[in-house]
């Protein structure tokens, strides 16, 4: 079955620095990837997605990079703010199938 | 978080109790999901409903019984649970049951089984 995992369970960054959260996936057939953010006491919230025919996609202060050769996904957050402190999940799927979520990385922003 | 609401937010129950979790979505979606979130584990998909029909039961024990009376409401009926069932139960909805359809999550119900 699919396996979605994260390289690091925790990440601490200084406010204002850039953050990079990594994710590895095992199913080379997956064609759609999503990053979710979950703040304490809340459900996961969609951040950004990317299809397998793209290498990079940018949003507001966030960028997702996809490296299909090594089956690696990353989320970059520019100028990290205290409000970015949360657990970040990557998820993968085949277009019409269910999502498979990773275990999550806890990002802590140090003021 | 008015898109998907869940009640109650917290629930403590004994192993012999019967309780129900409720989820309501105000997004006009046709697919609804139940997930279980335990510490240090990936989100586990439990059930999927698409246009009120159950399309996925991910080998969930029968002590969990879902109900979807319409596309806006989803229930999870609980009976004779075990302490290991303690977790955060998340409801989500999407336009249809396709991985590419963004899922919108509710805040979850924190369940503790004594």
JSON list of C-alpha atoms in Angstrom, two decimals:
[
{"chain": "A", "resi": 1, "resn": "UNK", "atom": "CA", "xyz": [0.00, 0.00, 0.00]},
{"chain": "A", "resi": 2, "resn": "UNK", "atom": "CA", "xyz": [0.96, 3.63, -0.11]},
{"chain": "A", "resi": 3, "resn": "UNK", "atom": "CA", "xyz": [3.35, 4.99, 2.43]},
{"chain": "A", "resi": 4, "resn": "UNK", "atom": "CA", "xyz": [3.63, 8.65, 3.15]},
{"chain": "A", "resi": 5, "resn": "UNK", "atom": "CA", "xyz": [6.18, 9.73, 5.69]},
{"chain": "A", "resi": 6, "resn": "UNK", "atom": "CA", "xyz": [8.00, 12.77, 6.95]},
{"chain": "A", "resi": 7, "resn": "UNK", "atom": "CA", "xyz": [11.72, 13.09, 7.49]},
{"chain": "A", "resi": 8, "resn": "UNK", "atom": "CA", "xyz": [11.45, 15.07, 10.73]},
{"chain": "A", "resi": 9, "resn": "UNK", "atom": "CA", "xyz": [8.70, 14.97, 13.33]},
{"chain": "A", "resi": 10, "resn": "UNK", "atom": "CA", "xyz": [9.54, 18.45, 14.71]},
{"chain": "A", "resi": 11, "resn": "UNK", "atom": "CA", "xyz": [10.96, 21.64, 13.32]},
{"chain": "A", "resi": 12, "resn": "UNK", "atom": "CA", "xyz": [11.80, 24.86, 15.16]},
{"chain": "A", "resi": 13, "resn": "UNK", "atom": "CA", "xyz": [12.51, 28.07, 13.29]},
{"chain": "A", "resi": 14, "resn": "UNK", "atom": "CA", "xyz": [13.13, 31.67, 14.21]},
{"chain": "A", "resi": 15, "resn": "UNK", "atom": "CA", "xyz": [10.40, 34.13, 13.37]},
{"chain": "A", "resi": 16, "resn": "UNK", "atom": "CA", "xyz": [11.15, 35.71, 10.03]},
{"chain": "A", "resi": 17, "resn": "UNK", "atom": "CA", "xyz": [13.21, 32.80, 8.75]},
{"chain": "A", "resi": 18, "resn": "UNK", "atom": "CA", "xyz": [12.09, 30.48, 6.00]},
{"chain": "A", "resi": 19, "resn": "UNK", "atom": "CA", "xyz": [10.80, 27.01, 6.88]},
{"chain": "A", "resi": 20, "resn": "UNK", "atom": "CA", "xyz": [11.14, 23.85, 4.85]},
{"chain": "A", "resi": 21, "resn": "UNK", "atom": "CA", "xyz": [9.05, 20.81, 5.68]},
{"chain": "A", "resi": 22, "resn": "UNK", "atom": "CA", "xyz": [9.80, 17.61, 3.84]},
{"chain": "A", "resi": 23, "resn": "UNK", "atom": "CA", "xyz": [7.74, 14.59, 2.91]},
{"chain": "A", "resi": 24, "resn": "UNK", "atom": "CA", "xyz": [8.60, 11.30, 1.22]},
{"chain": "A", "resi": 25, "resn": "UNK", "atom": "CA", "xyz": [6.08, 9.16, -0.59]},
{"chain": "A", "resi": 26, "resn": "UNK", "atom": "CA", "xyz": [6.39, 5.65, -1.85]},
{"chain": "A", "resi": 27, "resn": "UNK", "atom": "CA", "xyz": [3.76, 5.27, -4.57]},
{"chain": "A", "resi": 28, "resn": "UNK", "atom": "CA", "xyz": [5.27, 6.48, -7.80]},
{"chain": "A", "resi": 29, "resn": "UNK", "atom": "CA", "xyz": [1.81, 6.34, -9.39]},
{"chain": "A", "resi": 30, "resn": "UNK", "atom": "CA", "xyz": [0.42, 9.05, -7.10]},
{"chain": "A", "resi": 31, "resn": "UNK", "atom": "CA", "xyz": [-0.54, 12.02, -9.20]},
{"chain": "A", "resi": 32, "resn": "UNK", "atom": "CA", "xyz": [-1.85, 14.57, -6.74]},
{"chain": "A", "resi": 33, "resn": "UNK", "atom": "CA", "xyz": [-0.37, 15.90, -3.53]},
{"chain": "A", "resi": 34, "resn": "UNK", "atom": "CA", "xyz": [-1.70, 18.21, -0.86]},
{"chain": "A", "resi": 35, "resn": "UNK", "atom": "CA", "xyz": [-0.34, 19.98, 2.17]},
{"chain": "A", "resi": 36, "resn": "UNK", "atom": "CA", "xyz": [-2.57, 20.51, 5.18]},
{"chain": "A", "resi": 37, "resn": "UNK", "atom": "CA", "xyz": [-2.00, 22.61, 8.28]},
{"chain": "A", "resi": 38, "resn": "UNK", "atom": "CA", "xyz": [-3.52, 21.65, 11.62]},
{"chain": "A", "resi": 39, "resn": "UNK", "atom": "CA", "xyz": [-3.50, 24.13, 14.46]},
{"chain": "A", "resi": 40, "resn": "UNK", "atom": "CA", "xyz": [-4.12, 23.09, 18.02]},
{"chain": "A", "resi": 41, "resn": "UNK", "atom": "CA", "xyz": [-7.79, 22.34, 18.63]},
{"chain": "A", "resi": 42, "resn": "UNK", "atom": "CA", "xyz": [-8.70, 22.55, 14.98]},
{"chain": "A", "resi": 43, "resn": "UNK", "atom": "CA", "xyz": [-9.11, 20.23, 12.06]},
{"chain": "A", "resi": 44, "resn": "UNK", "atom": "CA", "xyz": [-6.64, 20.11, 9.17]},
{"chain": "A", "resi": 45, "resn": "UNK", "atom": "CA", "xyz": [-6.83, 23.04, 6.77]},
{"chain": "A", "resi": 46, "resn": "UNK", "atom": "CA", "xyz": [-5.89, 22.91, 3.09]},
{"chain": "A", "resi": 47, "resn": "UNK", "atom": "CA", "xyz": [-2.80, 24.95, 2.27]},
{"chain": "A", "resi": 48, "resn": "UNK", "atom": "CA", "xyz": [-1.69, 24.13, -1.24]},
{"chain": "A", "resi": 49, "resn": "UNK", "atom": "CA", "xyz": [-1.74, 21.30, -3.74]},
{"chain": "A", "resi": 50, "resn": "UNK", "atom": "CA", "xyz": [0.27, 20.17, -6.71]},
{"chain": "A", "resi": 51, "resn": "UNK", "atom": "CA", "xyz": [-0.29, 17.76, -9.55]},
{"chain": "A", "resi": 52, "resn": "UNK", "atom": "CA", "xyz": [2.33, 15.34, -10.72]},
{"chain": "A", "resi": 53, "resn": "UNK", "atom": "CA", "xyz": [2.78, 17.17, -14.01]},
{"chain": "A", "resi": 54, "resn": "UNK", "atom": "CA", "xyz": [4.22, 20.13, -12.12]},
{"chain": "A", "resi": 55, "resn": "UNK", "atom": "CA", "xyz": [7.48, 20.58, -10.21]},
{"chain": "A", "resi": 56, "resn": "UNK", "atom": "CA", "xyz": [6.63, 23.72, -8.32]},
{"chain": "A", "resi": 57, "resn": "UNK", "atom": "CA", "xyz": [3.61, 25.68, -7.26]},
{"chain": "A", "resi": 58, "resn": "UNK", "atom": "CA", "xyz": [3.49, 28.91, -5.33]},
{"chain": "A", "resi": 59, "resn": "UNK", "atom": "CA", "xyz": [0.86, 30.36, -3.08]},
{"chain": "A", "resi": 60, "resn": "UNK", "atom": "CA", "xyz": [0.83, 33.20, -0.65]},
{"chain": "A", "resi": 61, "resn": "UNK", "atom": "CA", "xyz": [4.13, 32.81, 1.28]},
{"chain": "A", "resi": 62, "resn": "UNK", "atom": "CA", "xyz": [4.11, 29.06, 0.58]},
{"chain": "A", "resi": 63, "resn": "UNK", "atom": "CA", "xyz": [5.73, 27.03, -2.15]},
{"chain": "A", "resi": 64, "resn": "UNK", "atom": "CA", "xyz": [5.41, 23.32, -2.78]},
{"chain": "A", "resi": 65, "resn": "UNK", "atom": "CA", "xyz": [8.14, 21.48, -4.64]},
{"chain": "A", "resi": 66, "resn": "UNK", "atom": "CA", "xyz": [7.71, 18.04, -6.12]},
{"chain": "A", "resi": 67, "resn": "UNK", "atom": "CA", "xyz": [10.62, 15.82, -7.09]},
{"chain": "A", "resi": 68, "resn": "UNK", "atom": "CA", "xyz": [9.18, 12.76, -8.74]},
{"chain": "A", "resi": 69, "resn": "UNK", "atom": "CA", "xyz": [12.58, 11.21, -9.35]},
{"chain": "A", "resi": 70, "resn": "UNK", "atom": "CA", "xyz": [13.17, 10.69, -5.63]},
{"chain": "A", "resi": 71, "resn": "UNK", "atom": "CA", "xyz": [9.50, 10.79, -4.64]},
{"chain": "A", "resi": 72, "resn": "UNK", "atom": "CA", "xyz": [9.93, 13.79, -2.43]},
{"chain": "A", "resi": 73, "resn": "UNK", "atom": "CA", "xyz": [7.63, 16.67, -1.60]},
{"chain": "A", "resi": 74, "resn": "UNK", "atom": "CA", "xyz": [8.47, 19.81, 0.32]},
{"chain": "A", "resi": 75, "resn": "UNK", "atom": "CA", "xyz": [6.63, 22.80, 1.68]},
{"chain": "A", "resi": 76, "resn": "UNK", "atom": "CA", "xyz": [8.47, 26.06, 1.96]},
{"chain": "A", "resi": 77, "resn": "UNK", "atom": "CA", "xyz": [7.09, 28.85, 4.12]},
{"chain": "A", "resi": 78, "resn": "UNK", "atom": "CA", "xyz": [8.62, 32.26, 3.61]},
{"chain": "A", "resi": 79, "resn": "UNK", "atom": "CA", "xyz": [9.13, 34.69, 6.49]},
{"chain": "A", "resi": 80, "resn": "UNK", "atom": "CA", "xyz": [7.68, 32.29, 9.05]},
{"chain": "A", "resi": 81, "resn": "UNK", "atom": "CA", "xyz": [5.31, 33.89, 11.54]},
{"chain": "A", "resi": 82, "resn": "UNK", "atom": "CA", "xyz": [4.08, 32.76, 14.96]},
{"chain": "A", "resi": 83, "resn": "UNK", "atom": "CA", "xyz": [0.73, 31.95, 13.37]},
{"chain": "A", "resi": 84, "resn": "UNK", "atom": "CA", "xyz": [2.46, 29.34, 11.25]},
{"chain": "A", "resi": 85, "resn": "UNK", "atom": "CA", "xyz": [3.09, 27.18, 14.32]},
{"chain": "A", "resi": 86, "resn": "UNK", "atom": "CA", "xyz": [1.10, 24.02, 13.68]},
{"chain": "A", "resi": 87, "resn": "UNK", "atom": "CA", "xyz": [1.37, 20.44, 12.51]},
{"chain": "A", "resi": 88, "resn": "UNK", "atom": "CA", "xyz": [1.79, 20.09, 8.76]},
{"chain": "A", "resi": 89, "resn": "UNK", "atom": "CA", "xyz": [0.66, 16.99, 6.86]},
{"chain": "A", "resi": 90, "resn": "UNK", "atom": "CA", "xyz": [1.34, 15.94, 3.36]},
{"chain": "A", "resi": 91, "resn": "UNK", "atom": "CA", "xyz": [-1.15, 13.72, 1.59]},
{"chain": "A", "resi": 92, "resn": "UNK", "atom": "CA", "xyz": [-1.01, 11.83, -1.67]},
{"chain": "A", "resi": 93, "resn": "UNK", "atom": "CA", "xyz": [-3.56, 10.23, -3.91]},
{"chain": "A", "resi": 94, "resn": "UNK", "atom": "CA", "xyz": [-4.36, 8.95, -7.28]},
{"chain": "A", "resi": 95, "resn": "UNK", "atom": "CA", "xyz": [-6.74, 11.45, -8.85]},
{"chain": "A", "resi": 96, "resn": "UNK", "atom": "CA", "xyz": [-9.96, 9.62, -8.14]},
{"chain": "A", "resi": 97, "resn": "UNK", "atom": "CA", "xyz": [-8.95, 7.74, -5.01]},
{"chain": "A", "resi": 98, "resn": "UNK", "atom": "CA", "xyz": [-8.84, 8.45, -1.32]},
{"chain": "A", "resi": 99, "resn": "UNK", "atom": "CA", "xyz": [-6.14, 10.50, 0.31]},
{"chain": "A", "resi": 100, "resn": "UNK", "atom": "CA", "xyz": [-3.26, 8.94, 2.24]},
{"chain": "A", "resi": 101, "resn": "UNK", "atom": "CA", "xyz": [-1.85, 11.18, 4.93]},
{"chain": "A", "resi": 102, "resn": "UNK", "atom": "CA", "xyz": [1.60, 11.32, 6.49]},
{"chain": "A", "resi": 103, "resn": "UNK", "atom": "CA", "xyz": [2.21, 11.43, 10.23]},
{"chain": "A", "resi": 104, "resn": "UNK", "atom": "CA", "xyz": [2.86, 15.17, 10.30]},
{"chain": "A", "resi": 105, "resn": "UNK", "atom": "CA", "xyz": [5.64, 17.58, 11.26]},
{"chain": "A", "resi": 106, "resn": "UNK", "atom": "CA", "xyz": [5.20, 19.97, 14.16]},
{"chain": "A", "resi": 107, "resn": "UNK", "atom": "CA", "xyz": [6.50, 23.42, 13.29]},
{"chain": "A", "resi": 108, "resn": "UNK", "atom": "CA", "xyz": [7.32, 25.72, 16.19]},
{"chain": "A", "resi": 109, "resn": "UNK", "atom": "CA", "xyz": [8.11, 29.35, 15.47]},
{"chain": "A", "resi": 110, "resn": "UNK", "atom": "CA", "xyz": [10.39, 31.00, 18.01]},
{"chain": "A", "resi": 111, "resn": "UNK", "atom": "CA", "xyz": [9.62, 34.72, 18.52]},
{"chain": "B", "resi": 1, "resn": "UNK", "atom": "CA", "xyz": [-14.84, 27.07, 10.81]},
{"chain": "B", "resi": 2, "resn": "UNK", "atom": "CA", "xyz": [-18.47, 27.39, 9.92]},
{"chain": "B", "resi": 3, "resn": "UNK", "atom": "CA", "xyz": [-18.10, 25.20, 6.81]},
{"chain": "B", "resi": 4, "resn": "UNK", "atom": "CA", "xyz": [-18.01, 21.89, 8.69]},
{"chain": "B", "resi": 5, "resn": "UNK", "atom": "CA", "xyz": [-19.20, 21.67, 12.25]},
{"chain": "B", "resi": 6, "resn": "UNK", "atom": "CA", "xyz": [-18.92, 18.81, 14.70]},
{"chain": "B", "resi": 7, "resn": "UNK", "atom": "CA", "xyz": [-20.63, 18.14, 18.00]},
{"chain": "B", "resi": 8, "resn": "UNK", "atom": "CA", "xyz": [-19.79, 17.50, 20.70]},
{"chain": "B", "resi": 9, "resn": "UNK", "atom": "CA", "xyz": [-16.26, 18.88, 20.76]},
{"chain": "B", "resi": 10, "resn": "UNK", "atom": "CA", "xyz": [-15.33, 16.68, 23.71]},
{"chain": "B", "resi": 11, "resn": "UNK", "atom": "CA", "xyz": [-16.84, 13.40, 24.86]},
{"chain": "B", "resi": 12, "resn": "UNK", "atom": "CA", "xyz": [-15.98, 11.10, 27.73]},
{"chain": "B", "resi": 13, "resn": "UNK", "atom": "CA", "xyz": [-17.72, 7.77, 27.81]},
{"chain": "B", "resi": 14, "resn": "UNK", "atom": "CA", "xyz": [-17.52, 4.44, 29.52]},
{"chain": "B", "resi": 15, "resn": "UNK", "atom": "CA", "xyz": [-17.08, 1.21, 27.63]},
{"chain": "B", "resi": 16, "resn": "UNK", "atom": "CA", "xyz": [-20.74, 0.28, 28.05]},
{"chain": "B", "resi": 17, "resn": "UNK", "atom": "CA", "xyz": [-22.16, 3.61, 26.94]},
{"chain": "B", "resi": 18, "resn": "UNK", "atom": "CA", "xyz": [-23.79, 4.44, 23.63]},
{"chain": "B", "resi": 19, "resn": "UNK", "atom": "CA", "xyz": [-23.13, 7.85, 22.15]},
{"chain": "B", "resi": 20, "resn": "UNK", "atom": "CA", "xyz": [-23.23, 9.55, 18.78]},
{"chain": "B", "resi": 21, "resn": "UNK", "atom": "CA", "xyz": [-21.01, 12.07, 17.06]},
{"chain": "B", "resi": 22, "resn": "UNK", "atom": "CA", "xyz": [-22.59, 14.54, 14.69]},
{"chain": "B", "resi": 23, "resn": "UNK", "atom": "CA", "xyz": [-21.16, 16.32, 11.68]},
{"chain": "B", "resi": 24, "resn": "UNK", "atom": "CA", "xyz": [-22.82, 18.93, 9.49]},
{"chain": "B", "resi": 25, "resn": "UNK", "atom": "CA", "xyz": [-21.45, 20.62, 6.41]},
{"chain": "B", "resi": 26, "resn": "UNK", "atom": "CA", "xyz": [-22.77, 23.86, 4.96]},
{"chain": "B", "resi": 27, "resn": "UNK", "atom": "CA", "xyz": [-20.74, 23.76, 1.75]},
{"chain": "B", "resi": 28, "resn": "UNK", "atom": "CA", "xyz": [-23.13, 21.97, -0.57]},
{"chain": "B", "resi": 29, "resn": "UNK", "atom": "CA", "xyz": [-20.78, 19.03, -0.87]},
{"chain": "B", "resi": 30, "resn": "UNK", "atom": "CA", "xyz": [-21.76, 15.51, -1.81]},
{"chain": "B", "resi": 31, "resn": "UNK", "atom": "CA", "xyz": [-19.08, 13.48, -0.07]},
{"chain": "B", "resi": 32, "resn": "UNK", "atom": "CA", "xyz": [-18.48, 13.16, 3.66]},
{"chain": "B", "resi": 33, "resn": "UNK", "atom": "CA", "xyz": [-15.79, 11.34, 5.58]},
{"chain": "B", "resi": 34, "resn": "UNK", "atom": "CA", "xyz": [-14.95, 10.11, 9.06]},
{"chain": "B", "resi": 35, "resn": "UNK", "atom": "CA", "xyz": [-11.28, 10.00, 10.06]},
{"chain": "B", "resi": 36, "resn": "UNK", "atom": "CA", "xyz": [-9.60, 8.87, 13.27]},
{"chain": "B", "resi": 37, "resn": "UNK", "atom": "CA", "xyz": [-6.58, 10.81, 14.44]},
{"chain": "B", "resi": 38, "resn": "UNK", "atom": "CA", "xyz": [-4.41, 9.21, 17.11]},
{"chain": "B", "resi": 39, "resn": "UNK", "atom": "CA", "xyz": [-1.18, 10.55, 18.52]},
{"chain": "B", "resi": 40, "resn": "UNK", "atom": "CA", "xyz": [1.83, 10.00, 16.28]},
{"chain": "B", "resi": 41, "resn": "UNK", "atom": "CA", "xyz": [-0.20, 8.17, 13.62]},
{"chain": "B", "resi": 42, "resn": "UNK", "atom": "CA", "xyz": [-1.34, 9.27, 10.21]},
{"chain": "B", "resi": 43, "resn": "UNK", "atom": "CA", "xyz": [-4.96, 10.20, 9.78]},
{"chain": "B", "resi": 44, "resn": "UNK", "atom": "CA", "xyz": [-6.91, 6.98, 9.37]},
{"chain": "B", "resi": 45, "resn": "UNK", "atom": "CA", "xyz": [-9.82, 7.00, 6.97]},
{"chain": "B", "resi": 46, "resn": "UNK", "atom": "CA", "xyz": [-12.80, 5.20, 8.49]},
{"chain": "B", "resi": 47, "resn": "UNK", "atom": "CA", "xyz": [-15.83, 5.74, 6.30]},
{"chain": "B", "resi": 48, "resn": "UNK", "atom": "CA", "xyz": [-16.75, 7.56, 3.12]},
{"chain": "B", "resi": 49, "resn": "UNK", "atom": "CA", "xyz": [-20.18, 8.55, 1.90]},
{"chain": "B", "resi": 50, "resn": "UNK", "atom": "CA", "xyz": [-20.77, 9.83, -1.61]},
{"chain": "B", "resi": 51, "resn": "UNK", "atom": "CA", "xyz": [-24.25, 11.13, -2.43]},
{"chain": "B", "resi": 52, "resn": "UNK", "atom": "CA", "xyz": [-25.50, 9.50, 0.82]},
{"chain": "B", "resi": 53, "resn": "UNK", "atom": "CA", "xyz": [-24.21, 6.08, -0.17]},
{"chain": "B", "resi": 54, "resn": "UNK", "atom": "CA", "xyz": [-21.42, 4.45, 1.79]},
{"chain": "B", "resi": 55, "resn": "UNK", "atom": "CA", "xyz": [-18.54, 3.86, -0.58]},
{"chain": "B", "resi": 56, "resn": "UNK", "atom": "CA", "xyz": [-15.78, 2.98, 1.85]},
{"chain": "B", "resi": 57, "resn": "UNK", "atom": "CA", "xyz": [-15.53, 1.09, 5.10]},
{"chain": "B", "resi": 58, "resn": "UNK", "atom": "CA", "xyz": [-11.88, 0.84, 5.92]},
{"chain": "B", "resi": 59, "resn": "UNK", "atom": "CA", "xyz": [-12.10, -2.33, 8.02]},
{"chain": "B", "resi": 60, "resn": "UNK", "atom": "CA", "xyz": [-13.61, -0.43, 10.91]},
{"chain": "B", "resi": 61, "resn": "UNK", "atom": "CA", "xyz": [-14.88, -2.49, 13.88]},
{"chain": "B", "resi": 62, "resn": "UNK", "atom": "CA", "xyz": [-18.64, -2.81, 14.08]},
{"chain": "B", "resi": 63, "resn": "UNK", "atom": "CA", "xyz": [-18.72, -0.88, 17.36]},
{"chain": "B", "resi": 64, "resn": "UNK", "atom": "CA", "xyz": [-18.51, 2.16, 15.07]},
{"chain": "B", "resi": 65, "resn": "UNK", "atom": "CA", "xyz": [-21.65, 2.62, 13.00]},
{"chain": "B", "resi": 66, "resn": "UNK", "atom": "CA", "xyz": [-21.97, 5.51, 10.54]},
{"chain": "B", "resi": 67, "resn": "UNK", "atom": "CA", "xyz": [-25.18, 7.06, 9.32]},
{"chain": "B", "resi": 68, "resn": "UNK", "atom": "CA", "xyz": [-25.68, 9.58, 6.55]},
{"chain": "B", "resi": 69, "resn": "UNK", "atom": "CA", "xyz": [-29.33, 10.67, 6.31]},
{"chain": "B", "resi": 70, "resn": "UNK", "atom": "CA", "xyz": [-28.58, 13.34, 3.72]},
{"chain": "B", "resi": 71, "resn": "UNK", "atom": "CA", "xyz": [-25.60, 14.94, 2.02]},
{"chain": "B", "resi": 72, "resn": "UNK", "atom": "CA", "xyz": [-25.27, 17.57, 4.75]},
{"chain": "B", "resi": 73, "resn": "UNK", "atom": "CA", "xyz": [-25.29, 15.37, 7.83]},
{"chain": "B", "resi": 74, "resn": "UNK", "atom": "CA", "xyz": [-23.13, 12.53, 9.01]},
{"chain": "B", "resi": 75, "resn": "UNK", "atom": "CA", "xyz": [-23.27, 10.64, 12.27]},
{"chain": "B", "resi": 76, "resn": "UNK", "atom": "CA", "xyz": [-20.98, 8.16, 13.95]},
{"chain": "B", "resi": 77, "resn": "UNK", "atom": "CA", "xyz": [-22.76, 5.95, 16.45]},
{"chain": "B", "resi": 78, "resn": "UNK", "atom": "CA", "xyz": [-20.55, 4.51, 19.14]},
{"chain": "B", "resi": 79, "resn": "UNK", "atom": "CA", "xyz": [-21.22, 1.51, 21.39]},
{"chain": "B", "resi": 80, "resn": "UNK", "atom": "CA", "xyz": [-19.13, -0.73, 23.62]},
{"chain": "B", "resi": 81, "resn": "UNK", "atom": "CA", "xyz": [-15.95, 1.10, 22.73]},
{"chain": "B", "resi": 82, "resn": "UNK", "atom": "CA", "xyz": [-12.50, 0.23, 24.01]},
{"chain": "B", "resi": 83, "resn": "UNK", "atom": "CA", "xyz": [-9.95, 2.55, 25.64]},
{"chain": "B", "resi": 84, "resn": "UNK", "atom": "CA", "xyz": [-7.79, 2.31, 22.50]},
{"chain": "B", "resi": 85, "resn": "UNK", "atom": "CA", "xyz": [-10.63, 4.01, 20.62]},
{"chain": "B", "resi": 86, "resn": "UNK", "atom": "CA", "xyz": [-9.79, 7.22, 22.43]},
{"chain": "B", "resi": 87, "resn": "UNK", "atom": "CA", "xyz": [-8.74, 9.68, 19.74]},
{"chain": "B", "resi": 88, "resn": "UNK", "atom": "CA", "xyz": [-9.76, 12.77, 17.82]},
{"chain": "B", "resi": 89, "resn": "UNK", "atom": "CA", "xyz": [-12.52, 11.96, 15.34]},
{"chain": "B", "resi": 90, "resn": "UNK", "atom": "CA", "xyz": [-12.56, 14.25, 12.36]},
{"chain": "B", "resi": 91, "resn": "UNK", "atom": "CA", "xyz": [-15.30, 14.76, 9.84]},
{"chain": "B", "resi": 92, "resn": "UNK", "atom": "CA", "xyz": [-14.59, 16.14, 6.40]},
{"chain": "B", "resi": 93, "resn": "UNK", "atom": "CA", "xyz": [-16.52, 16.92, 3.25]},
{"chain": "B", "resi": 94, "resn": "UNK", "atom": "CA", "xyz": [-15.65, 17.45, -0.39]},
{"chain": "B", "resi": 95, "resn": "UNK", "atom": "CA", "xyz": [-17.50, 18.11, -3.60]},
{"chain": "B", "resi": 96, "resn": "UNK", "atom": "CA", "xyz": [-17.38, 14.44, -4.50]},
{"chain": "B", "resi": 97, "resn": "UNK", "atom": "CA", "xyz": [-15.36, 11.44, -3.38]},
{"chain": "B", "resi": 98, "resn": "UNK", "atom": "CA", "xyz": [-12.30, 12.08, -5.50]},
{"chain": "B", "resi": 99, "resn": "UNK", "atom": "CA", "xyz": [-8.84, 12.51, -4.10]},
{"chain": "B", "resi": 100, "resn": "UNK", "atom": "CA", "xyz": [-8.41, 15.69, -6.10]},
{"chain": "B", "resi": 101, "resn": "UNK", "atom": "CA", "xyz": [-11.45, 17.33, -4.50]},
{"chain": "B", "resi": 102, "resn": "UNK", "atom": "CA", "xyz": [-10.30, 19.43, -1.58]},
{"chain": "B", "resi": 103, "resn": "UNK", "atom": "CA", "xyz": [-11.50, 18.05, 1.71]},
{"chain": "B", "resi": 104, "resn": "UNK", "atom": "CA", "xyz": [-12.69, 20.50, 4.31]},
{"chain": "B", "resi": 105, "resn": "UNK", "atom": "CA", "xyz": [-12.38, 19.32, 7.88]},
{"chain": "B", "resi": 106, "resn": "UNK", "atom": "CA", "xyz": [-14.38, 20.05, 10.97]},
{"chain": "B", "resi": 107, "resn": "UNK", "atom": "CA", "xyz": [-12.69, 20.80, 14.31]},
{"chain": "B", "resi": 108, "resn": "UNK", "atom": "CA", "xyz": [-13.09, 17.22, 15.50]},
{"chain": "B", "resi": 109, "resn": "UNK", "atom": "CA", "xyz": [-14.53, 15.49, 18.55]},
{"chain": "B", "resi": 110, "resn": "UNK", "atom": "CA", "xyz": [-12.01, 14.56, 21.22]},
{"chain": "B", "resi": 111, "resn": "UNK", "atom": "CA", "xyz": [-13.20, 11.18, 22.50]},
{"chain": "B", "resi": 112, "resn": "UNK", "atom": "CA", "xyz": [-11.98, 9.59, 25.70]},
{"chain": "B", "resi": 113, "resn": "UNK", "atom": "CA", "xyz": [-13.10, 6.06, 26.53]},
{"chain": "B", "resi": 114, "resn": "UNK", "atom": "CA", "xyz": [-12.69, 5.09, 30.16]}
]
